[in-house]
Short mmCIF file of C-alpha atoms and ligand atoms in Angstrom, two decimals:
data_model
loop_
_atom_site.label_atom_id
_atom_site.label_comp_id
_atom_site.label_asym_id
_atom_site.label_seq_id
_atom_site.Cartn_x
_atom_site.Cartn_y
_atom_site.Cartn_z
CA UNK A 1 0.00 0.00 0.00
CA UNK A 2 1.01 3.58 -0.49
CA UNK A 3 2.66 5.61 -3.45
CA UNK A 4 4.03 3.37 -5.97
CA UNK A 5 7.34 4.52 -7.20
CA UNK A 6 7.11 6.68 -10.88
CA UNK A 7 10.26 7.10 -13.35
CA UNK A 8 9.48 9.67 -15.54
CA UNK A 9 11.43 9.76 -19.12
CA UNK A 10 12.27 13.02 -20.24
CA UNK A 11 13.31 12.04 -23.51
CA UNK A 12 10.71 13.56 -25.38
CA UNK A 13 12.02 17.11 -24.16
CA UNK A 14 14.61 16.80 -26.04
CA UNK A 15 13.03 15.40 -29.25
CA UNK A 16 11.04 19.13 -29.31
CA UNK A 17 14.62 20.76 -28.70
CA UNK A 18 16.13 18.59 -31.58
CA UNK A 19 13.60 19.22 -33.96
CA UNK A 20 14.93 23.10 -33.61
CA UNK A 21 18.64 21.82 -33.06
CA UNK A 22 18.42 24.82 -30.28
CA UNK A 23 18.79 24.77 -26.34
CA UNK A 24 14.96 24.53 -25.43
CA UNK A 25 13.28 23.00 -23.99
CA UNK A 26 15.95 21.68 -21.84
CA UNK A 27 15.74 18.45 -20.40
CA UNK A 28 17.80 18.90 -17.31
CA UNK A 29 15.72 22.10 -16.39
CA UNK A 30 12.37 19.31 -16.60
CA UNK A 31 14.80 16.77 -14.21
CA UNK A 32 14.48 19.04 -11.75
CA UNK A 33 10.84 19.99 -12.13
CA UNK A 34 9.78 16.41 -12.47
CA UNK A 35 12.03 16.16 -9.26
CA UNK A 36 9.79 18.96 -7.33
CA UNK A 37 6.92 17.22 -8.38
CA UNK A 38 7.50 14.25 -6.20
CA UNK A 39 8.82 11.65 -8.98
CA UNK A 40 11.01 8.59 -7.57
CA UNK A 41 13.58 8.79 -10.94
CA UNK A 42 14.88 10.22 -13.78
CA UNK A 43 14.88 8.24 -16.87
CA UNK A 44 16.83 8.95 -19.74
CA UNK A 45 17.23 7.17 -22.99
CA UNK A 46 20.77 7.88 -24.50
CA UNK A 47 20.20 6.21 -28.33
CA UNK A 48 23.20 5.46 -30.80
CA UNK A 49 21.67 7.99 -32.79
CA UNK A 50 21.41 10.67 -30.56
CA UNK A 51 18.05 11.31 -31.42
CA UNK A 52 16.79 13.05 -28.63
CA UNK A 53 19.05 12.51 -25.17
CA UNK A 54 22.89 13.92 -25.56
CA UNK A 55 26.03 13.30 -23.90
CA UNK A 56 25.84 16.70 -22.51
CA UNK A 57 22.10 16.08 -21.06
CA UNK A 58 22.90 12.23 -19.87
CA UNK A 59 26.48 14.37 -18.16
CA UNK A 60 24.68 17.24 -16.67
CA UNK A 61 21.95 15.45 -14.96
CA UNK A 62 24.40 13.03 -13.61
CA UNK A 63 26.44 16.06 -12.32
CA UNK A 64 22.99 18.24 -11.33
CA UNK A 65 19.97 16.23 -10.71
CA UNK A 66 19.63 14.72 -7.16
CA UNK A 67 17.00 12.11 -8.08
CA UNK A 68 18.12 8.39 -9.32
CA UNK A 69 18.96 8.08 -13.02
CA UNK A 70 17.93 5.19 -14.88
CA UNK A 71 19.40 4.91 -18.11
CA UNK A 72 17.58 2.76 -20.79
CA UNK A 73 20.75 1.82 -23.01
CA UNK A 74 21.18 -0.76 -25.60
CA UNK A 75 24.09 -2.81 -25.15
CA UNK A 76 26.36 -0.92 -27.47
CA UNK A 77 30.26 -0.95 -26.63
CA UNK A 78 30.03 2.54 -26.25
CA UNK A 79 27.29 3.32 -24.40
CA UNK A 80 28.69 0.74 -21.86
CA UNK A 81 31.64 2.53 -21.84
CA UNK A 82 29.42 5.70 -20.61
CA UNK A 83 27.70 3.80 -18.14
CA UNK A 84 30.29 2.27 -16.48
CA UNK A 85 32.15 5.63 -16.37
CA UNK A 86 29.53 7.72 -15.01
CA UNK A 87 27.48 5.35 -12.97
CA UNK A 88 23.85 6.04 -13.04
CA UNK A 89 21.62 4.46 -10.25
CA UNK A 90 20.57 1.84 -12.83
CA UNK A 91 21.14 0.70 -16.43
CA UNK A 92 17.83 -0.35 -18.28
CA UNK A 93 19.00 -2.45 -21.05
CA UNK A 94 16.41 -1.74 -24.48
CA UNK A 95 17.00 -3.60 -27.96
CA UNK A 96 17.62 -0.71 -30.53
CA UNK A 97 17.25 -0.36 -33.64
CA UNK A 98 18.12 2.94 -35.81
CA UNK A 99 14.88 2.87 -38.13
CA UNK A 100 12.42 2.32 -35.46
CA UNK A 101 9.97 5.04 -34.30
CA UNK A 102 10.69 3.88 -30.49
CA UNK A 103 11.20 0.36 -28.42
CA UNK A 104 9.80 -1.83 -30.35
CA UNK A 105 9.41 -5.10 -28.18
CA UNK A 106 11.55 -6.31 -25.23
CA UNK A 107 14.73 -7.65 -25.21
CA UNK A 108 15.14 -11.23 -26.49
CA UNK A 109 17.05 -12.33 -23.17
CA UNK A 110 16.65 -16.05 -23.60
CA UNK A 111 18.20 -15.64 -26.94
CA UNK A 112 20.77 -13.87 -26.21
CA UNK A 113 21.84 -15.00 -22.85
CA UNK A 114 25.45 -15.47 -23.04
CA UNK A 115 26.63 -12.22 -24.47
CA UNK A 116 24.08 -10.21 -22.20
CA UNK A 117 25.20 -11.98 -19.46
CA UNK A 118 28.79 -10.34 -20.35
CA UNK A 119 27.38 -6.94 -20.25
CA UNK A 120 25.08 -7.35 -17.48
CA UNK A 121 28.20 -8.51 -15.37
CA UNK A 122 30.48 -5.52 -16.48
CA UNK A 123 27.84 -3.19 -14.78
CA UNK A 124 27.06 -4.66 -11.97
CA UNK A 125 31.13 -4.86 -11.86
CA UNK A 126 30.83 -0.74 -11.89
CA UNK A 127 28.68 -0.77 -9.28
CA UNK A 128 25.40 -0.32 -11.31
CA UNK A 129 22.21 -1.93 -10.95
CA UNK A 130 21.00 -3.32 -14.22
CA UNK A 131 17.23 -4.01 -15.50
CA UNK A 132 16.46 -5.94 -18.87
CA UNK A 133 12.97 -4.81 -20.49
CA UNK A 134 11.43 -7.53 -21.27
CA UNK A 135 7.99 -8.95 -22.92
CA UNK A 136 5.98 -10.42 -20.49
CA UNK A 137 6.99 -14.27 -20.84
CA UNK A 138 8.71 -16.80 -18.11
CA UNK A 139 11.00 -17.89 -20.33
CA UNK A 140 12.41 -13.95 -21.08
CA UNK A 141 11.73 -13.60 -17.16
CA UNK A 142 14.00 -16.80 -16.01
CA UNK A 143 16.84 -16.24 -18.38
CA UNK A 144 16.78 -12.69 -17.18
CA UNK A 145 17.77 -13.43 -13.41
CA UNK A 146 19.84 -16.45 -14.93
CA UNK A 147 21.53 -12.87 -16.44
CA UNK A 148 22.36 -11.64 -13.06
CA UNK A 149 20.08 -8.28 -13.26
CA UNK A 150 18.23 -7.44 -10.67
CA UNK A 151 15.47 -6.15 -11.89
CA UNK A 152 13.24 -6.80 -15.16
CA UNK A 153 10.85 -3.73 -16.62
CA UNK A 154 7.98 -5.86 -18.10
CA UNK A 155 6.98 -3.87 -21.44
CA UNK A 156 3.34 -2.99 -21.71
CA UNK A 157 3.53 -1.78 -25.00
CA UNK A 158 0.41 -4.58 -26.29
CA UNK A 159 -1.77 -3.83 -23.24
CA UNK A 160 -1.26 -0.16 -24.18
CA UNK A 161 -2.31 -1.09 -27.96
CA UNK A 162 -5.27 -4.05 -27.04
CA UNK A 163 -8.64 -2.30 -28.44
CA UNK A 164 -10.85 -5.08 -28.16
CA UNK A 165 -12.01 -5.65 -23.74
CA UNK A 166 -11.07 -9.37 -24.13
CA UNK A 167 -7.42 -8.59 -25.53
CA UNK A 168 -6.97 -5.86 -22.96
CA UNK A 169 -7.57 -8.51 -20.16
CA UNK A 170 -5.22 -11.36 -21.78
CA UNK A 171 -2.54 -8.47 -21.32
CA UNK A 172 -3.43 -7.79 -18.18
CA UNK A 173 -3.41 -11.46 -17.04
CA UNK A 174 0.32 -12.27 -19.02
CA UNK A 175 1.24 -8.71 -17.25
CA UNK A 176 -0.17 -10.01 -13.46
CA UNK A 177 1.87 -13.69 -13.93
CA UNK A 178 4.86 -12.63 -15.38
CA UNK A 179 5.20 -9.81 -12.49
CA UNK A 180 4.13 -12.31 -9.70
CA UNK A 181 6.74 -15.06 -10.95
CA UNK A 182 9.92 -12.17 -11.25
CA UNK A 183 9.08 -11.38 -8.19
CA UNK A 184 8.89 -14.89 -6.73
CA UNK A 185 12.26 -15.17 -8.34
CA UNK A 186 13.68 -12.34 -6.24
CA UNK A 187 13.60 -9.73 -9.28
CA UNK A 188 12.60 -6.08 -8.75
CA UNK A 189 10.11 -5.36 -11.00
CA UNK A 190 9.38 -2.17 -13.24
CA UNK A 191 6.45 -1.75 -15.97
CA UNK A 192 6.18 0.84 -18.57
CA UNK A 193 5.71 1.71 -22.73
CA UNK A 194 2.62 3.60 -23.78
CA UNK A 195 1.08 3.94 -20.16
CA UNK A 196 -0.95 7.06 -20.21
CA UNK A 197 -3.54 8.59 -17.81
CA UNK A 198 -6.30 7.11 -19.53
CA UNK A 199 -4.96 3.53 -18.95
CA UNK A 200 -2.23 3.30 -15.96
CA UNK A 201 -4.93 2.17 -13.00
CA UNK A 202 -5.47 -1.44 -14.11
CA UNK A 203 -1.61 -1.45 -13.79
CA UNK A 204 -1.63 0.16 -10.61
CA UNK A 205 -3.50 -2.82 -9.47
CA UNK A 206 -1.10 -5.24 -10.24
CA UNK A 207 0.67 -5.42 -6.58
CA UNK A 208 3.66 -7.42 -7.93
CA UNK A 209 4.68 -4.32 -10.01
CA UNK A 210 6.89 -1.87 -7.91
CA UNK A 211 7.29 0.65 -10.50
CA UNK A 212 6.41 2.53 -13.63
CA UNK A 213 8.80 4.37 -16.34
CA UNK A 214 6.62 6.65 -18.27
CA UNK A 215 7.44 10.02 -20.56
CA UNK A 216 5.66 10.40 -23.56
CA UNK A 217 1.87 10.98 -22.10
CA UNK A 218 3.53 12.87 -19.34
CA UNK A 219 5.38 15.04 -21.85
CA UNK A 220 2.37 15.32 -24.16
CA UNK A 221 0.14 16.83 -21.26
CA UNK A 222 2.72 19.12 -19.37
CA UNK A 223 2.34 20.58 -23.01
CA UNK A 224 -1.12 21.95 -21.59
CA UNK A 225 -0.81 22.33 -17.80
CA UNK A 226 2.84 22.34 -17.05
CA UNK A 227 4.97 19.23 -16.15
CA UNK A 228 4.78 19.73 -12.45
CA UNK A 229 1.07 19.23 -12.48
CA UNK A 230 1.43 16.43 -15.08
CA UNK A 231 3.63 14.45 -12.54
CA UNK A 232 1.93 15.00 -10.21
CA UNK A 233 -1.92 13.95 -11.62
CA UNK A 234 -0.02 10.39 -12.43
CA UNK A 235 1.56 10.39 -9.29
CA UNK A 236 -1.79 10.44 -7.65
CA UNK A 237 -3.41 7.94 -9.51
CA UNK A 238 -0.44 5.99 -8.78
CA UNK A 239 -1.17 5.80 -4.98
CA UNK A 240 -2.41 2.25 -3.78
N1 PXP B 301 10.38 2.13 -20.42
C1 PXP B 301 11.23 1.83 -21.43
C2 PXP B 301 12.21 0.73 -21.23
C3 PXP B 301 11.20 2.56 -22.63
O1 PXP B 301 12.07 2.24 -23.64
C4 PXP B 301 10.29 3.63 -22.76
C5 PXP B 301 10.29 4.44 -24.02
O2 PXP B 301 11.49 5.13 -24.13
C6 PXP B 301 9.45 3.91 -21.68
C7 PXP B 301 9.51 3.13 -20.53
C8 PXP B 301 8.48 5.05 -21.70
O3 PXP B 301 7.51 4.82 -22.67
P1 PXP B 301 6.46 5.97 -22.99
O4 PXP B 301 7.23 7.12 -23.53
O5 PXP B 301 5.57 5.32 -23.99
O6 PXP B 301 5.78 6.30 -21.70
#
């Protein structure tokens, strides 16, 4: 019972900056109103491409901002080497691809086991904590604490897109059992991808779930009324 812990992504700050290639909006200036507001982290998603997040924002807010960063990353060489030099609060590892419009799908953990295991290890070796977002499936959720993360972010990307009431509950139900069994398993576990105000409460109600990442709904309405009251609306229908 109480406030369940929100991440809010800022990334989507930056994309209106970048489409000017100017200085505003400035991301690190909504850290730290997203951080009056009452959030529990910072999220930030520094892409191969750039596309949004810089090495100047991901530097400053590690330098400025007092909440937690979380850094969704893909497992790049280089972005490692970022990581593991700057040491956010915790690592979200994403799959990435350049053409796609945003994450598209979880990370294929079970496939991929071995070399993920290798990166998983080097951060925790920095002193990072490290979460794998993953579709909600057992055998993505036991290869990822096989992995040696600590925490999983279940992806609710097809709840967020079900139309029809039936489909919306078979998300629900794969979202309620894969967040019951991580956490059986000793896993921390995150949700987020499309969660909006419109849809977050049936998630809210899924006890097993200890957190939720969200950015672009909260973006899209501090557009009208401000990102301190944006956070803060989700913040209180995030209270249990
Ligand atoms: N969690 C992860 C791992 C993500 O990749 C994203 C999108 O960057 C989000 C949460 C936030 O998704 P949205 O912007 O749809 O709220």
């Amino acid at each position: 019972m109480g406030q369940m812990r929100l991440g809010v992504n800022i990334d989507h700050v930056a994309t209106v900056r970048q489409a000017r290639m100017t200085y505003e909006p400035d991301p690190i200036a909504a850290a730290y109103e997203v951080e009056r507001a009452g959030a529990h982290q910072i999220v930030m998603h520094l892409r191969e491409d750039r596309r949004h997040i810089t090495d100047r924002d991901f530097e400053l807010a590690m330098q400025t901002v007092h909440l937690p960063i979380d850094l969704e990353m893909a497992t790049d060489p280089q972005i490692v080497a970022i990581a593991t030099k700057w040491k956010p609060h915790i690592c979200t590892l994403v799959p990435e691809r350049r053409e796609e419009l945003t994450t598209e799908g979880g990370l294929d953990v079970a496939g991929n086991l071995a070399s993920l295991k290798e990166v998983v290890g080097e951060l925790l070796g920095a002193g990072i904590l490290v979460s794998l977002f993953i579709d909600p499936q057992e055998e993505q959720i036991r290869a990822s604490q096989e992995s040696g993360a600590q925490a999983i972010e279940l992806h609710t990307g097809e709840y967020a897109n079900a139309k029809e009431r039936s489909e919306v509950a078979r998300e629900l139900e794969r979202l309620s059992e894969a967040a019951a069994l991580a956490s059986s398993l000793g896993l921390e576990v995150a949700a987020g991808h499309g969660l909006t105000y419109q849809n977050v409460t049936p998630i809210v109600n899924i006890m097993d779930i200890e957190e939720l990442n969200i950015g672009h709904s909260i973006v899209s309405r501090a557009i009208f009324v401000g990102i301190e009251r944006a956070v803060s609306d989700m913040l209180a229908l995030m209270r249990r």
